[in-house]
Coordinates of C-alpha atoms in Angstrom, one line a residue:
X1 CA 36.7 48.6 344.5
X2 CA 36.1 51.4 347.0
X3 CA 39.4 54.0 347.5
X4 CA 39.0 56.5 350.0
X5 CA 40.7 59.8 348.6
X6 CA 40.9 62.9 350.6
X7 CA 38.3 61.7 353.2
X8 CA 36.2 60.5 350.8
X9 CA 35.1 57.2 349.4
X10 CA 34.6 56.6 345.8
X11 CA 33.2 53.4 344.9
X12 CA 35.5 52.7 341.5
X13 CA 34.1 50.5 338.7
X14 CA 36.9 50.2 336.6
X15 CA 40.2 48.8 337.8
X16 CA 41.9 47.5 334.4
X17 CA 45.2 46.7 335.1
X18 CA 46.7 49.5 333.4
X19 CA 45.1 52.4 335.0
X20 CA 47.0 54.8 336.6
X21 CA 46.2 57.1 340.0
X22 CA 47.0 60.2 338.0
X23 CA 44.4 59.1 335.4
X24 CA 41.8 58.3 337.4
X25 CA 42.6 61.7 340.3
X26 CA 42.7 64.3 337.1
X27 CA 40.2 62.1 334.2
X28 CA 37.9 60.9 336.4
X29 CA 37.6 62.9 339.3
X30 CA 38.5 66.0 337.8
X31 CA 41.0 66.5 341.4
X32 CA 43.4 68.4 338.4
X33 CA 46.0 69.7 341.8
X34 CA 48.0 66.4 341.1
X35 CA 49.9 67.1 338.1
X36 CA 51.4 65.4 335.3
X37 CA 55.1 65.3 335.1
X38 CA 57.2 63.0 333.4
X39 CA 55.4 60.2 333.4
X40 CA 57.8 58.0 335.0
X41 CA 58.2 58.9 338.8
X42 CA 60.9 60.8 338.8
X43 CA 60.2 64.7 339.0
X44 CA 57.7 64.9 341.7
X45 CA 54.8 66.8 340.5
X46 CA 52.9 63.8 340.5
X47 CA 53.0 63.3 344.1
X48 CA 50.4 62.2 346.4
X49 CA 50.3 60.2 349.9
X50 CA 49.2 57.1 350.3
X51 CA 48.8 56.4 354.4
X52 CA 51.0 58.8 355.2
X53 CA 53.9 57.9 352.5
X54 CA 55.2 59.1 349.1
X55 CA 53.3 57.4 346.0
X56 CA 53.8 59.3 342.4
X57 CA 50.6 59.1 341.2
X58 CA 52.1 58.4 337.6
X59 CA 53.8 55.2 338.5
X60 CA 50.9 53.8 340.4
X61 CA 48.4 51.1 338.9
X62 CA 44.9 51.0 340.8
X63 CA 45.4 47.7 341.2
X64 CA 48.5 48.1 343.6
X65 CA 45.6 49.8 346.3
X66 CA 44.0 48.4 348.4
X67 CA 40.5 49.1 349.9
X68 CA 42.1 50.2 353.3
X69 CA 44.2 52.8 351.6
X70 CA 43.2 56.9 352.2
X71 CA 45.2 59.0 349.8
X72 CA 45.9 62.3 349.9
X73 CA 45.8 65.0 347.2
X74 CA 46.8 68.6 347.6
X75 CA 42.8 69.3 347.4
X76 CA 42.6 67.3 350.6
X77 CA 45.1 69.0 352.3
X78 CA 43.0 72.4 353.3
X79 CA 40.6 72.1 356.1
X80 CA 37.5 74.2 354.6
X81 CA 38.0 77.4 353.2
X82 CA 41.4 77.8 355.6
X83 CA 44.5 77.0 353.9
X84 CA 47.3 74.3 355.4
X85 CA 50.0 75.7 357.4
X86 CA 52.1 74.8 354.6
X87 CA 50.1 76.2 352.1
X88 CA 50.7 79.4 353.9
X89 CA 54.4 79.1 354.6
X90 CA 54.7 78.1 350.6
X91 CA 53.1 81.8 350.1
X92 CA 54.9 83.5 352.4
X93 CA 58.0 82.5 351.7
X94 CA 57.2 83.3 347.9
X95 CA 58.5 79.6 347.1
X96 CA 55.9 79.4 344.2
X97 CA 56.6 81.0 341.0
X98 CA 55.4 79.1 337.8
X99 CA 53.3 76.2 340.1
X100 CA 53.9 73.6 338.8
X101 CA 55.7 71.8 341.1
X102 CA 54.4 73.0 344.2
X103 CA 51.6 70.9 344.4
X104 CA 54.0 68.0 345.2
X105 CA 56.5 70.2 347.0
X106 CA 53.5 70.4 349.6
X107 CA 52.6 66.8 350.2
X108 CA 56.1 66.0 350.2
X109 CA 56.6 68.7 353.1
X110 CA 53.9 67.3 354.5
X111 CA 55.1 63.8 354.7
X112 CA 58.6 65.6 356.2
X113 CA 56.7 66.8 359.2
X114 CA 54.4 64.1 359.7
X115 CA 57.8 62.2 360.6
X116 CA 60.0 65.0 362.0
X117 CA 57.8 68.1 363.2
X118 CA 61.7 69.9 363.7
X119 CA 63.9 69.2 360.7
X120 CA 66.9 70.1 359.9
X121 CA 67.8 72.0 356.6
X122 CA 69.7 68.7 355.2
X123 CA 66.5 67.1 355.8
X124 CA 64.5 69.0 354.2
X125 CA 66.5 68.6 350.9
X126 CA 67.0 65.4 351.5
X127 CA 62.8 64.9 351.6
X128 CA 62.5 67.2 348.4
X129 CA 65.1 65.6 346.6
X130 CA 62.5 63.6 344.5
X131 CA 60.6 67.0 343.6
X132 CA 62.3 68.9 340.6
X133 CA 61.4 72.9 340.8
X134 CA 62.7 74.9 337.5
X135 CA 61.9 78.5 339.0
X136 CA 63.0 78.9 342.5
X137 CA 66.1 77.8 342.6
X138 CA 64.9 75.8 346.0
X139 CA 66.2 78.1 348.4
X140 CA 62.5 79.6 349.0
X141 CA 61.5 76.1 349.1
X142 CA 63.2 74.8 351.6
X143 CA 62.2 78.3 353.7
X144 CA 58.8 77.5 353.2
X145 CA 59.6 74.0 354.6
X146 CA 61.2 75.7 358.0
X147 CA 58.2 78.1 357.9
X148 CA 55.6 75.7 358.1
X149 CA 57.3 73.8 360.6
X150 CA 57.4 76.3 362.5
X151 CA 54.1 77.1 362.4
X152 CA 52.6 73.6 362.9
X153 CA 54.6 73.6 366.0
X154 CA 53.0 76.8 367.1
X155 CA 49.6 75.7 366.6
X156 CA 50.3 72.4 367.7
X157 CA 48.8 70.7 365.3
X158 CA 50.2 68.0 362.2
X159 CA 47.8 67.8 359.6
X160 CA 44.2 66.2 358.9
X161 CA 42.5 62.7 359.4
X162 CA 43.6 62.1 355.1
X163 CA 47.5 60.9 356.0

């Protein structure tokens, strides 16, 4: 099976069944930004996109892909040695604290402003609701969120070829 992940193709031998994204991102490929949560979907640091949309990487069997799929990890998000709008807004608006989470804070903004380039603050939690933060209390968060929008919009841009 051949999975292209952050603009890359890998060529993957072994598609048991059982295998999970997260396994194969932070075993395999050593792409360790994806983290592991809960192990059942439902805290958010797991998160990576799939054409564009939400996928927790611990809920997702290899065999669910398909060939055709790109995914995106947070280490696919940077373009070169420059850091993602949102990566910037995230440290601007010191929304990171321990780091756990903000991995899948990020590709959950990012999926947010792929869809709505100007959204409003109940969007925005609305969008994050499946990404648990234990440090910031969210408000910094959902700054960073506004930030970055507004930055993407001032540089016109969305985000690269990987969604």
């Amino acid at each position: 099976m051949r999975i292209t992940i952050n603009n890359k193709e890998y060529e993957i031998r072994d598609t048991k069944d059982e295998i999970r994204l997260i396994d194969l991102l932070r075993n395999e490929l050593k792409l360790t930004g994806t983290k592991r949560g809960c192990d059942i979907g439902l805290c958010g640091t797991c998160t990576v996109l799939v054409n564009g949309q939400i996928k927790r990487a611990c809920k997702l069997r290899l065999k669910q892909l398909k060939e055709e799929d790109s995914i995106l990890t947070i280490e696919g998000l940077a373009e070169g040695n420059e850091l993602h709008p949102i990566q910037e807004a995230f440290i601007k608006a010191d929304a990171i604290q321990c780091g756990f989470c903000t991995p899948g804070m990020v590709l959950a903004t990012k999926a947010l402003l792929d869809k709505s380039p100007k959204p409003s603050r109940e969007e925005i939690k609305k969008a994050l609701q499946g990404n648990l933060c234990r440090c910031t209390g969210y408000q910094q968060i959902f700054e960073a969120v506004e930030l970055a929008a507004k930055k993407m919009r001032c540089r016109g841009r969305r985000t690269p070829a990987a969604s």
